[in-house]
Coordinates of C-alpha atoms in Angstrom, one line a residue:
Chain A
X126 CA 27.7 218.6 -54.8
X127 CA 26.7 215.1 -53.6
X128 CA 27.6 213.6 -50.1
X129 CA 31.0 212.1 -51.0
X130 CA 29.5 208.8 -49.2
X131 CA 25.9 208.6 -51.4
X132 CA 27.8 208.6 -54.5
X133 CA 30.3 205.8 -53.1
X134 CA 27.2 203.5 -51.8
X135 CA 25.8 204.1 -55.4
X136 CA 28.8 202.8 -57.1
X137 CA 29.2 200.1 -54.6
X138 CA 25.9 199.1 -55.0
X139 CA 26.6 198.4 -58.7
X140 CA 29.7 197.3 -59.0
X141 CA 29.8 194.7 -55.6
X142 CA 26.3 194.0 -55.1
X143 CA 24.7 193.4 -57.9
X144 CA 22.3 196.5 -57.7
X145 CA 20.4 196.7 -61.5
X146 CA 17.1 197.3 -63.6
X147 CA 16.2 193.7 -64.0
X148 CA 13.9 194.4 -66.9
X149 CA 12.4 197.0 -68.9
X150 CA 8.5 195.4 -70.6
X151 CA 7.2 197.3 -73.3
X152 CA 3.7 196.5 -72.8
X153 CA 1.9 196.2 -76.4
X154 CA -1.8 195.8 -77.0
X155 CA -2.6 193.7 -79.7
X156 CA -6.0 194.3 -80.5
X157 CA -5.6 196.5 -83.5
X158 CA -4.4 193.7 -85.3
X159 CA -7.3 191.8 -84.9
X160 CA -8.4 190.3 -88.4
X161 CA -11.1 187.8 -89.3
X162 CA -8.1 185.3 -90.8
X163 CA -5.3 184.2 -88.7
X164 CA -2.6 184.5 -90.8
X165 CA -3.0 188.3 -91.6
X166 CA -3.9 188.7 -88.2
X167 CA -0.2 187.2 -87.2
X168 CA 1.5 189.1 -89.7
X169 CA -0.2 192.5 -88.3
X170 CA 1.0 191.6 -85.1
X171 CA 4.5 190.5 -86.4
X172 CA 4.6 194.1 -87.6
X173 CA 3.1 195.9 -84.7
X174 CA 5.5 194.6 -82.3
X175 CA 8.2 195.0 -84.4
X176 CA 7.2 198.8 -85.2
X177 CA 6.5 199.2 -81.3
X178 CA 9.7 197.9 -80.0
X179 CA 12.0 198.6 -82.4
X180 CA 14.2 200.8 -80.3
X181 CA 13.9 198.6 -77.1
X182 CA 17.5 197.5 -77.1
X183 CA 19.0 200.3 -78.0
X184 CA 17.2 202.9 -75.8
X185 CA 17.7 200.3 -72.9
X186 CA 21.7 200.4 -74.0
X187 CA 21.7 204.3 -74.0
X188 CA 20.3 204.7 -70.8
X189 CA 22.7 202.1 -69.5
X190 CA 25.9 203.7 -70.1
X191 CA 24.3 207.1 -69.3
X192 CA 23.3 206.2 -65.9
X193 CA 26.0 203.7 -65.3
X194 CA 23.3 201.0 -64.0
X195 CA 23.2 197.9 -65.8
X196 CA 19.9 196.8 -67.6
X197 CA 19.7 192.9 -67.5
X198 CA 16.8 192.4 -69.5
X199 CA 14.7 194.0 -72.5
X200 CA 11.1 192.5 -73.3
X201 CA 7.5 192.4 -74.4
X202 CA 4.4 191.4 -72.9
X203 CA 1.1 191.6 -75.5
X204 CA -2.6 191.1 -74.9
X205 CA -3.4 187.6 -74.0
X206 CA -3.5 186.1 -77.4
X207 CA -6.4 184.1 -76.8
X208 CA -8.7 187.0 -76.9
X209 CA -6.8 187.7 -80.3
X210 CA -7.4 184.6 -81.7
X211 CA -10.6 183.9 -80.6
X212 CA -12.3 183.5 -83.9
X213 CA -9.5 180.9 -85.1
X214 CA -8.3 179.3 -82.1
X215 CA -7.2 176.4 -83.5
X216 CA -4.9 178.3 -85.7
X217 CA -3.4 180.7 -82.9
X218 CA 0.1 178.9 -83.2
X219 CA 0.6 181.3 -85.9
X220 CA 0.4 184.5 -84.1
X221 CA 2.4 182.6 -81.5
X222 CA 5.0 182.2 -83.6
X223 CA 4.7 184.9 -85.7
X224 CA 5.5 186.5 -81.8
X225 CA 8.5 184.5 -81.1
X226 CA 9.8 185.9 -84.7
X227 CA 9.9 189.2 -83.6
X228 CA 11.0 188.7 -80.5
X229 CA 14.1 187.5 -82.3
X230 CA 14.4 190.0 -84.8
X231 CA 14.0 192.5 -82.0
X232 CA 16.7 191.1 -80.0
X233 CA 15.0 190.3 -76.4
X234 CA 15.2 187.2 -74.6
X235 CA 11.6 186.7 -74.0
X236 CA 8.1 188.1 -74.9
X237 CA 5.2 187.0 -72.9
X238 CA 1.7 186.9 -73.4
X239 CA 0.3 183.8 -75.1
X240 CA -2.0 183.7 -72.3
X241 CA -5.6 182.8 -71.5
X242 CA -8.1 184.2 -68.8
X243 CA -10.4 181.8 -67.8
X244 CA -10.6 182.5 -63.9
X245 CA -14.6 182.2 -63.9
X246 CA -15.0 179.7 -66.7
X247 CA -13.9 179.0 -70.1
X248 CA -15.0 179.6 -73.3
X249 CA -14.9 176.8 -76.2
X250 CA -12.3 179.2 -77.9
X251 CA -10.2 179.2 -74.9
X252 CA -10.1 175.5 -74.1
X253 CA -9.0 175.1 -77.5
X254 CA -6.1 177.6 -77.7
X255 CA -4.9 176.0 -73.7
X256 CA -4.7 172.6 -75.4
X257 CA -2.7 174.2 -78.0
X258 CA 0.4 176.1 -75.9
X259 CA 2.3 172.6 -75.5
X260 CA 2.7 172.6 -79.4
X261 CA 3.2 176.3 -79.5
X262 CA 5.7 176.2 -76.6
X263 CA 7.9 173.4 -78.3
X264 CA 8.0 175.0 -81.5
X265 CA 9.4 178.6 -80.1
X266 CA 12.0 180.1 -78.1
X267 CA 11.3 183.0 -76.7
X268 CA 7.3 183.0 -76.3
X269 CA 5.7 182.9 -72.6
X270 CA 2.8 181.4 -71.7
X271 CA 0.2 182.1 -68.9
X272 CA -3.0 180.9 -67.9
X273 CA -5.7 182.5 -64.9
X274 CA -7.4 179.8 -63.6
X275 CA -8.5 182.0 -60.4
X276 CA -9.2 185.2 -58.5
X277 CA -10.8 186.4 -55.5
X278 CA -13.6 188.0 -57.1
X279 CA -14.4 184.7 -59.0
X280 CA -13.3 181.8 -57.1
X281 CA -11.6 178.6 -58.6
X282 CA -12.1 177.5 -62.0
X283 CA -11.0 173.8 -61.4
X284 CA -12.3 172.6 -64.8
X285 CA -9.4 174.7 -65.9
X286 CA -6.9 173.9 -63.2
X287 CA -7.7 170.0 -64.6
X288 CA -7.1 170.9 -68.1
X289 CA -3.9 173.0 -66.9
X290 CA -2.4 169.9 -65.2
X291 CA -2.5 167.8 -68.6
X292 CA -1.5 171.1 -70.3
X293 CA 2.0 171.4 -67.9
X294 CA 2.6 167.3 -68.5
X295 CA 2.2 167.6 -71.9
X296 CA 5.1 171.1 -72.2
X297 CA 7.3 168.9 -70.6
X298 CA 7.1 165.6 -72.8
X299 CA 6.8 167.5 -76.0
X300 CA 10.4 169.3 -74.4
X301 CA 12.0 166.0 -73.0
X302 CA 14.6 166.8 -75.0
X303 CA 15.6 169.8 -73.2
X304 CA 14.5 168.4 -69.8
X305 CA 11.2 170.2 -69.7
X306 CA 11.9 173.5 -70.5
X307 CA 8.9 174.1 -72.2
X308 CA 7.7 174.0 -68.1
X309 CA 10.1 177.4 -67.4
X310 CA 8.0 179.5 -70.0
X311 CA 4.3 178.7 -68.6
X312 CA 2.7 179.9 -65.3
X313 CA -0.3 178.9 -63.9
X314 CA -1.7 182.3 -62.4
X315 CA -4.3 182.8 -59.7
X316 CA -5.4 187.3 -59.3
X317 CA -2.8 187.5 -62.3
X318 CA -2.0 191.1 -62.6
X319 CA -2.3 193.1 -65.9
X320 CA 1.1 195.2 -65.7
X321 CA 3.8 192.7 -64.2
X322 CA 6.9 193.3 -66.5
X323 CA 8.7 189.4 -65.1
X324 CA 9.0 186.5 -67.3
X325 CA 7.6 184.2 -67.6
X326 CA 4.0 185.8 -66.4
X327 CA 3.9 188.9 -67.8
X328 CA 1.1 189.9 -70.1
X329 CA -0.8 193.0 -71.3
X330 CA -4.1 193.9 -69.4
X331 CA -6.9 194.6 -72.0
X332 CA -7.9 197.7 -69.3
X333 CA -3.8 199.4 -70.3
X334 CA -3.5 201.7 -72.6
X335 CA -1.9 200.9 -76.0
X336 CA 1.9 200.9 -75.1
X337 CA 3.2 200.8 -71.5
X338 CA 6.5 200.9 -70.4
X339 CA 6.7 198.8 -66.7
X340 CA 9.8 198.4 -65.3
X341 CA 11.2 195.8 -62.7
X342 CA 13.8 196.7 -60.3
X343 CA 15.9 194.3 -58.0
X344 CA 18.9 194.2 -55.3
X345 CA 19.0 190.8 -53.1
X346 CA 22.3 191.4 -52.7
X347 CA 22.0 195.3 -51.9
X348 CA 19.7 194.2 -49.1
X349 CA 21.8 191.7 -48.2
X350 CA 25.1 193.7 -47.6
X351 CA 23.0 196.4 -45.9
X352 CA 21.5 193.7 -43.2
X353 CA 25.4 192.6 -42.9
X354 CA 26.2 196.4 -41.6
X355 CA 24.0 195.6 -38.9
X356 CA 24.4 192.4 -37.1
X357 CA 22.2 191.3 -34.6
X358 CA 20.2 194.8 -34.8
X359 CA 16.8 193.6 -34.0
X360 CA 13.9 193.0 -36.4
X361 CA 12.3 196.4 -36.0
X362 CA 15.8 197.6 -37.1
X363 CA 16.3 194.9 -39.6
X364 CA 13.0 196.0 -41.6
X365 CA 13.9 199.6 -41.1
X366 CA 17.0 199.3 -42.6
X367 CA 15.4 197.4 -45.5
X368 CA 13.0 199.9 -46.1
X369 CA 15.5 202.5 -46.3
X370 CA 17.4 200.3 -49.2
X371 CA 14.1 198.9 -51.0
X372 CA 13.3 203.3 -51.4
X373 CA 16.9 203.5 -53.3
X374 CA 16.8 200.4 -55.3
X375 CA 13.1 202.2 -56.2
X376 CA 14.2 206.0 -56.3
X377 CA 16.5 204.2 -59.6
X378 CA 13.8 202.2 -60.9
X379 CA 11.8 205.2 -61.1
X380 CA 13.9 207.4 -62.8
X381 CA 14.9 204.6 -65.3
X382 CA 11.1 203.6 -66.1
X383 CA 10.2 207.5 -66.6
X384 CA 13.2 208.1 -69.1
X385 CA 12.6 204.8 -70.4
X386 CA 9.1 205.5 -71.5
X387 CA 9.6 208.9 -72.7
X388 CA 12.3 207.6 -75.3
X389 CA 10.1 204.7 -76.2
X390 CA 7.0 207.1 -76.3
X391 CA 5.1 205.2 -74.8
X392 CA 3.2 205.7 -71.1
X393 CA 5.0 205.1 -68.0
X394 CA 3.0 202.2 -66.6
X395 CA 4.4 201.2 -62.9
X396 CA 7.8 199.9 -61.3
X397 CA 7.3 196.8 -59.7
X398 CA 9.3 195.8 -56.6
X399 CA 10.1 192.5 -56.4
X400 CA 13.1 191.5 -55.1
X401 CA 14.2 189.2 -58.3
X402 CA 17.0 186.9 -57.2
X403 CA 19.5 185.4 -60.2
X404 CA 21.4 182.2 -59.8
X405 CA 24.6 184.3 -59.3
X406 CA 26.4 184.2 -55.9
X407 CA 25.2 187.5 -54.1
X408 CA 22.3 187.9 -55.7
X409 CA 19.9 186.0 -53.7
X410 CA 17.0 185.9 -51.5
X411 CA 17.8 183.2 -49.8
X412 CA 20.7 184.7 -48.2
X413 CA 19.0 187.8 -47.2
X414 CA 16.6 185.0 -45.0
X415 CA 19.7 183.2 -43.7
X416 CA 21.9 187.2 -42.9
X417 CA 18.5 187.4 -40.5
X418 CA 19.5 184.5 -38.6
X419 CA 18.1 181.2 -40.4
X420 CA 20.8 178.8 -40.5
X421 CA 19.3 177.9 -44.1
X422 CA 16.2 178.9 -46.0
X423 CA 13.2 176.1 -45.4
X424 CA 14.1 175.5 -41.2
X425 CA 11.4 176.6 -38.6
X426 CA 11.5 181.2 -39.4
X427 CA 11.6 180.9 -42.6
X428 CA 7.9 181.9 -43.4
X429 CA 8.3 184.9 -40.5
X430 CA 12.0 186.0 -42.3
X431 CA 10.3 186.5 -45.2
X432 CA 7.1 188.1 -43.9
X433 CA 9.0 191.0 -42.5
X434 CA 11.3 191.0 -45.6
X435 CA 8.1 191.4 -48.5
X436 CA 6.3 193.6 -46.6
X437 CA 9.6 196.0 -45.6
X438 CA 10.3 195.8 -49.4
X439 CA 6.8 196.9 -50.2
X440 CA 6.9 199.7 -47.5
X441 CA 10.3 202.0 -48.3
X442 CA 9.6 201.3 -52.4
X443 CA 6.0 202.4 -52.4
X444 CA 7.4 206.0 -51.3
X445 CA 9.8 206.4 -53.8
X446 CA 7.5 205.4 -56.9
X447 CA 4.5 207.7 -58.4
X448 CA 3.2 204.0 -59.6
X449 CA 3.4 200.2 -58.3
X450 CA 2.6 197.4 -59.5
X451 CA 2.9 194.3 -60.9
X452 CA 3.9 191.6 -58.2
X453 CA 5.7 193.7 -56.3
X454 CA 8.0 191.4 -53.6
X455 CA 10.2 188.8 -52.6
X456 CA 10.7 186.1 -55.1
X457 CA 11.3 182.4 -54.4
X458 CA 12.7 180.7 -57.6
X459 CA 14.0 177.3 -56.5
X460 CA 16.7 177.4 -59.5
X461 CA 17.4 181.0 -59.9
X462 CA 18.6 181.5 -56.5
X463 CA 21.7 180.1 -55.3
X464 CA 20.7 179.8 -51.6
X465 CA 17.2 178.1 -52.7
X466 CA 19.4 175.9 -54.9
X467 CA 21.5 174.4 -51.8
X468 CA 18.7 174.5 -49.5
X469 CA 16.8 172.1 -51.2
X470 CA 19.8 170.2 -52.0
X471 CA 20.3 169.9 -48.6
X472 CA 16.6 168.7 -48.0
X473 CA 16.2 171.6 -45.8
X474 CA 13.6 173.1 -48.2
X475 CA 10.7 171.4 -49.3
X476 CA 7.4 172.4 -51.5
X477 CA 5.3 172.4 -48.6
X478 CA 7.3 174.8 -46.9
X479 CA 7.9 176.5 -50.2
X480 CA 3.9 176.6 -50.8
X481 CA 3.8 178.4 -46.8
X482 CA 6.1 180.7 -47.8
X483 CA 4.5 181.6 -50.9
X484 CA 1.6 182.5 -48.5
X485 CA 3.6 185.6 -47.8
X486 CA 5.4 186.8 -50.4
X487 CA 5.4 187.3 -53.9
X488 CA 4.5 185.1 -55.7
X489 CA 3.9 181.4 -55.7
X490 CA 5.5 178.0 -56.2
X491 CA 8.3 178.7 -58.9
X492 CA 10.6 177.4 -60.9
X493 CA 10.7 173.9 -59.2
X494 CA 11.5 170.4 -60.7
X495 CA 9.3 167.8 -59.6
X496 CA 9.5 164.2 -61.0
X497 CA 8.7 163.4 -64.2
X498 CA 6.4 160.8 -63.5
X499 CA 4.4 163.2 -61.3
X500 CA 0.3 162.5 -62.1
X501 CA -1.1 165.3 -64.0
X502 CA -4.0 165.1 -61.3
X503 CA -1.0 165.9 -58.5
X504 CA -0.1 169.1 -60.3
X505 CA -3.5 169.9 -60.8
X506 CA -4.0 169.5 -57.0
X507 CA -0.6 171.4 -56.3
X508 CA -2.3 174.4 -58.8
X509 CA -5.3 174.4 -56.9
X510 CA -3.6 174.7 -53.6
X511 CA -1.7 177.6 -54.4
X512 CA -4.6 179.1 -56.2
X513 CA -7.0 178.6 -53.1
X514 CA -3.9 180.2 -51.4
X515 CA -4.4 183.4 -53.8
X516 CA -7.8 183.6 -53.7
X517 CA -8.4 183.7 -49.6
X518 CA -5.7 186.2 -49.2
X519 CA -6.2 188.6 -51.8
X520 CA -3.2 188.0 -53.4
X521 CA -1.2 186.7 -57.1
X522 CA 0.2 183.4 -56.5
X523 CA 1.4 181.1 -59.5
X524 CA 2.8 177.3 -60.3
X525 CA 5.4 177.3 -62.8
X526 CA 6.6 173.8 -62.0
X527 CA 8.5 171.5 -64.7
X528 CA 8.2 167.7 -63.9
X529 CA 11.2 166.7 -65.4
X530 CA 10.6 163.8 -68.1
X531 CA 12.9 160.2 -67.1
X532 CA 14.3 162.3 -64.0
X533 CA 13.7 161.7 -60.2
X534 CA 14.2 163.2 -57.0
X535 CA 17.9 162.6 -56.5
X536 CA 18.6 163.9 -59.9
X537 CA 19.3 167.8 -61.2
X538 CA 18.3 169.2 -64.1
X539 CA 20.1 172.4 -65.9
X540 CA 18.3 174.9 -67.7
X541 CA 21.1 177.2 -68.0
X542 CA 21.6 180.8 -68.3
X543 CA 18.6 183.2 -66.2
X544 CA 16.7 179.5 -65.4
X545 CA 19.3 178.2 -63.2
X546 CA 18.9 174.6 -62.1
X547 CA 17.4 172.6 -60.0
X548 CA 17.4 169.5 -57.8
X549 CA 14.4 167.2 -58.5
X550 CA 12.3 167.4 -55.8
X551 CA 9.8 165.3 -53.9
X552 CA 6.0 165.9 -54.4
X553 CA 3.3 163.9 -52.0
X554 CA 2.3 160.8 -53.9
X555 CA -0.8 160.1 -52.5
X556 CA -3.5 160.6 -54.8
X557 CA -5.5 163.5 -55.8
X558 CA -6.9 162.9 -58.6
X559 CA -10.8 161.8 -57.5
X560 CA -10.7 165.6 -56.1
X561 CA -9.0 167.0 -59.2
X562 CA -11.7 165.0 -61.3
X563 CA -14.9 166.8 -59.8
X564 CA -14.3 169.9 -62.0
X565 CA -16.7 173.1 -61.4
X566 CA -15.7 175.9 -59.6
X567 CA -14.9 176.8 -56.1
X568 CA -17.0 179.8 -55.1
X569 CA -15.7 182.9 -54.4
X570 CA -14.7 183.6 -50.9
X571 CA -17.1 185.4 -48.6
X572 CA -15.1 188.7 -48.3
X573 CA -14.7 189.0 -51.9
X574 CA -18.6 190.6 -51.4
X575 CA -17.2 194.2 -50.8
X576 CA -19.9 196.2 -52.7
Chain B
X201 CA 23.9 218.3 -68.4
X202 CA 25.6 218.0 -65.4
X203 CA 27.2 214.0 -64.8
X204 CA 29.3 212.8 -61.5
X205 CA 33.0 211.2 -62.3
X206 CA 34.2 208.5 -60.0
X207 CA 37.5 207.0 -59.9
X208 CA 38.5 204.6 -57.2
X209 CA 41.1 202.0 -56.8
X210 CA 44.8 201.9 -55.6
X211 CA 46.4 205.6 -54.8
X212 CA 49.1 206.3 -57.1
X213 CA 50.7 209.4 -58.8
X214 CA 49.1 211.8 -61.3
X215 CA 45.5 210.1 -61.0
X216 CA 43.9 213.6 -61.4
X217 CA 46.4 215.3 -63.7
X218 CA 45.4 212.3 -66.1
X219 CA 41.9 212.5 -65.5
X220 CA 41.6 216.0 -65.8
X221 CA 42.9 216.1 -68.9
X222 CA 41.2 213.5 -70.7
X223 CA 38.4 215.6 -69.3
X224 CA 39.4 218.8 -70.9
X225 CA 40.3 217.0 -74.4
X226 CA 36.6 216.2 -74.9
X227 CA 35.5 219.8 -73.5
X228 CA 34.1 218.3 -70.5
X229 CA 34.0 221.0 -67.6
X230 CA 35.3 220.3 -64.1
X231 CA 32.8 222.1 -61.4
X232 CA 33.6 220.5 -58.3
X233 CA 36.2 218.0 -57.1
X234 CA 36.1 215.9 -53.9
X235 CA 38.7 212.9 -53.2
X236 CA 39.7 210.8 -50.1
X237 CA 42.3 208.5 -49.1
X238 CA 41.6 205.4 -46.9
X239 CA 43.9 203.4 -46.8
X240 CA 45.7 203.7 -49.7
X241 CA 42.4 203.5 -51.6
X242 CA 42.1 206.4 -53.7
X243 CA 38.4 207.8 -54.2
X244 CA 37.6 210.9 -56.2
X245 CA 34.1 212.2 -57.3
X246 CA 33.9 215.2 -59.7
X247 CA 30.7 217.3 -60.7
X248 CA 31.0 217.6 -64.3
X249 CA 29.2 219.8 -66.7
X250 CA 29.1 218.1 -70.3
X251 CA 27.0 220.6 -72.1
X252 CA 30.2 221.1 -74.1
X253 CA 31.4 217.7 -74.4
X254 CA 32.4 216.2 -78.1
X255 CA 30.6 213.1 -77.5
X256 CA 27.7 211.7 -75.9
X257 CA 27.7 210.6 -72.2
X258 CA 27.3 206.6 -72.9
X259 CA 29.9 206.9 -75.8
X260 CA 31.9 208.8 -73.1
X261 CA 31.0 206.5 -70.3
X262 CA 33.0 203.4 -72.5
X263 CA 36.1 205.9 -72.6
X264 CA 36.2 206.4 -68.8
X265 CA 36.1 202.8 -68.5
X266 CA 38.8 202.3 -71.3
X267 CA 41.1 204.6 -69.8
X268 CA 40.7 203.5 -66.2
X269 CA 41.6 199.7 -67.6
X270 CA 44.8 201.6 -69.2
X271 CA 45.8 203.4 -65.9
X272 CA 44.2 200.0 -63.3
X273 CA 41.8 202.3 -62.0
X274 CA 37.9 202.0 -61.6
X275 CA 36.4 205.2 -64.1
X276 CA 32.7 206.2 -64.4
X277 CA 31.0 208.4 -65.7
X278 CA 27.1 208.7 -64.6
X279 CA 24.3 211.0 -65.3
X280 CA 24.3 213.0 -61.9
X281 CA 20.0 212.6 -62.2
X282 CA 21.0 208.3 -60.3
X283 CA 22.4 210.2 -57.2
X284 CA 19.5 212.6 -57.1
X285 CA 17.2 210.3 -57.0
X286 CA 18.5 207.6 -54.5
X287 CA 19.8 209.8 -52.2
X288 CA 17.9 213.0 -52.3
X289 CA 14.0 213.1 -51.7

């Protein structure tokens, strides 16, 4: 028989704080659909990932009400389509939206993937299919798009980080209608990782095998009400008592991901860790940073808070899974957290300090509304920072920013549902662009030479 | 298969007696039983076995829940493999 009180923290854990599997990714490679003519080769993949994922829902449903934990989110990730489409990549709307069909008929909220690798340079096919995701991300629903435009092995691409600050501009006017939200499904990636099962970056490594199952797990608010049992502990306490939650939360994700992938049969892959706030009340990272002592998330601390928190996080869940990976840590969604939300309607939080934080933690400047009449050469710049940011510390960072068509700071914008909202808020407006117009690549860091 | 029953909410009478035998309808076995009262909040945790059971555990699961709306009690059924693994190493 169980302790009386384990089984009593489970179900509180659940039922009060918010404790679930925030997504189970079917990782799908693509490459055995690839044909020498794009539309076969987008009705092949159509099929595949219909074939593949067919049972997604249903298996993520069964093991639901058998384990009593709730499963938020079922969804894909394929190989970056550009490699798919390189021979036609002027027609590779149609596999994108031959993707964003079955992602329908398969009954998941998104499938990402229509991605492009171009961290060291990029080819002619590749620049093509980049200036083709505004189109492709207007005309879907449920398709993700990301780009690499850096790692530490490779340095900076900033031809591509120019291209990609036209290419973010352009998402958001060809979405004005919906306020941008064309921004929400495309992430600009620096050391992008080949087995992160999150929206809107996830995609299919081309070194995984053929079908993966990665699962993400999450708990702000677990961690939360465990820091509340222990006020004004210290911070070596603090972290310890963080670890010890972070190694449940992952003990569940473990079990889920193994049963997961056996029913799906397909491999187990890795459980990432990340600490994967929602816009509901008590399920927020910010509020773990403020339980710690900050009197709101963005003041002087917040950068330490947050430090201790990731790398606690990382520490108790690496025990308790046979694989990590993915992004692993804290994220900072402006509108999907509640306490980022009111922190930078306060003013209190502000993308600089956002951009310091991200230094830290997992994994770069997200979900943010900027103005709409932002200069595609200031998001370039705002890219490259957070790459360069990436590439010194060995780390992923990402921009998923979404300047906000007719809107300025002052005003909100609603994306609804998972997306949240957001204030608008301020970027620097002096200008970048004589920087941003130089092109070529920023070498490789000197302690990327390990061999 | 062996799954852990929880019921918590407001003490009242008969809790178990109704439980039990909803239990017992579907050929559910009762191993273990364990419950506490603090402050009038009524918790009880049961090791099942449901190698016997006439329906599945998630189908089962959904009639825990529906008969712990019927009596204003919270009723789950979970496979006991969630409790193993966050709580023992």
């Amino acid at each position: 028989m169980f302790n009386k009180f384990d089984v009593l923290e489970t179900i509180d854990m659940i039922e009060r704080e918010h404790l679930d599997i925030r997504t189970i990714t079917m990782g799908i490679s693509l490459f055995p659909c690839i044909g020498g003519d794009a539309q076969k080769t987008a009705d092949a993949v159509y099929d595949l990932v219909c074939r593949k994922a067919e049972n997604i829902v249903k298996v993520a449903e069964g093991l639901s009400g058998e384990f009593g934990i709730p499963i938020v989110n079922k969804r894909v990730s394929v190989t970056p389509v550009s490699l798919v489409c390189a021979s036609f990549p002027e027609k590779a709307c149609l596999v994108g939206r031959a993707l964003d069909r079955a992602a329908s008929r398969l009954g998941i909220d998104f499938l990402g993937g229509y991605s492009a690798l171009v961290h060291k340079g990029t080819a002619a096919y590749e620049k093509i299919f980049i200036d083709g995701i505004p189109d492709v991300l207007a005309s879907t629903e449920r398709l993700c798009s990301s780009v690499n435009i850096g790692s530490s092995k490779s340095g900076i691409n900033m031809d591509a980080v120019r291209q990609m600050g036209e290419i973010v501009k352009a998402t958001a006017e060809r979405t004005k209608d919906k306020d941008g939200l064309g921004c929400a499904k495309l992430v600009v990636f620096a050391n992008a990782v080949e087995d992160n099962p999150f929206m809107a970056g996830a995609f299919h490594g081309v070194g995984e095998a053929d079908t993966v199952i990665n699962v993400g797990v999450s708990g702000p608010g677990v961690v939360k009400h465990a820091l509340e049992g222990i006020p004004g502990a210290d911070l070596t306490e603090a972290a310890e008592t963080i670890k010890r939650t972070a190694f449940k939360i992952t003990r569940a994700g473990q079990l889920i991901a193994k049963e997961a992938a056996k029913r799906l049969h397909a491999e187990f892959g890795i459980v990432d860790l990340s600490l994967a706030p929602t816009p509901v009340m008590g399920d927020s990272v910010a509020h773990i940073l403020e339980e710690l002592g900050l009197e709101c998330v963005g003041c002087h601390g917040s950068t330490a808070a947050l430090a201790m928190l990731n790398d606690a996080v990382k520490k108790g869940g690496v025990m308790a899974s046979s694989h990590v990976g993915g992004l692993s840590g804290a994220f900072i969604p402006v509108s999907e957290d509640i306490g980022m939300i009111s922190a930078a309607e306060r003013g209190e939080l502000s993308v600089d300090k956002l951009e310091a934080m991200t230094a830290v933690c997992s994994v770069g400047l997200d979900m943010i509304a900027i103005p709409g009449d932002t200069p595609a050469s200031t998001i370039s710049a705002i890219i490259a920072d957070e790459a360069a940011i990436g590439m010194i510390n060995n780390k992923t960072t990402a921009v998923r920013v979404i300047p906000v068509p007719g809107k300025g700071v002052g005003d909100s914008v609603e994306f609804g549902g998972l997306l949240g909202r957001a204030p608008v808020m301020p970027v620097h407006t002096a200008d970048s662009s004589a920087f941003i117009a130089r092109g070529g690549r920023i070498p490789a860091p000197i302690h990327s030479n390990k061999n | 298969m062996r799954a852990v029953v929880t019921v918590t909410g407001k003490d009242k009478k008969g809790i178990i007696a109704q439980v039990s035998s909803f239990l017992s309808e579907r050929g559910v076995n009762i191993e273990d039983i364990s419950q506490t009262i603090l402050q009038e909040y009524f918790a009880m945790i049961m090791l099942v076995d449901i190698g016997g059971s006439s329906v599945g555990l998630a189908e089962l699961a959904k009639e825990c829940e529906a008969l712990g709306n019927s009596i204003g009690m919270s009723i789950r059924i979970q496979h006991e493999a969630i409790f193993d693994a966050m709580h023992n190493i």
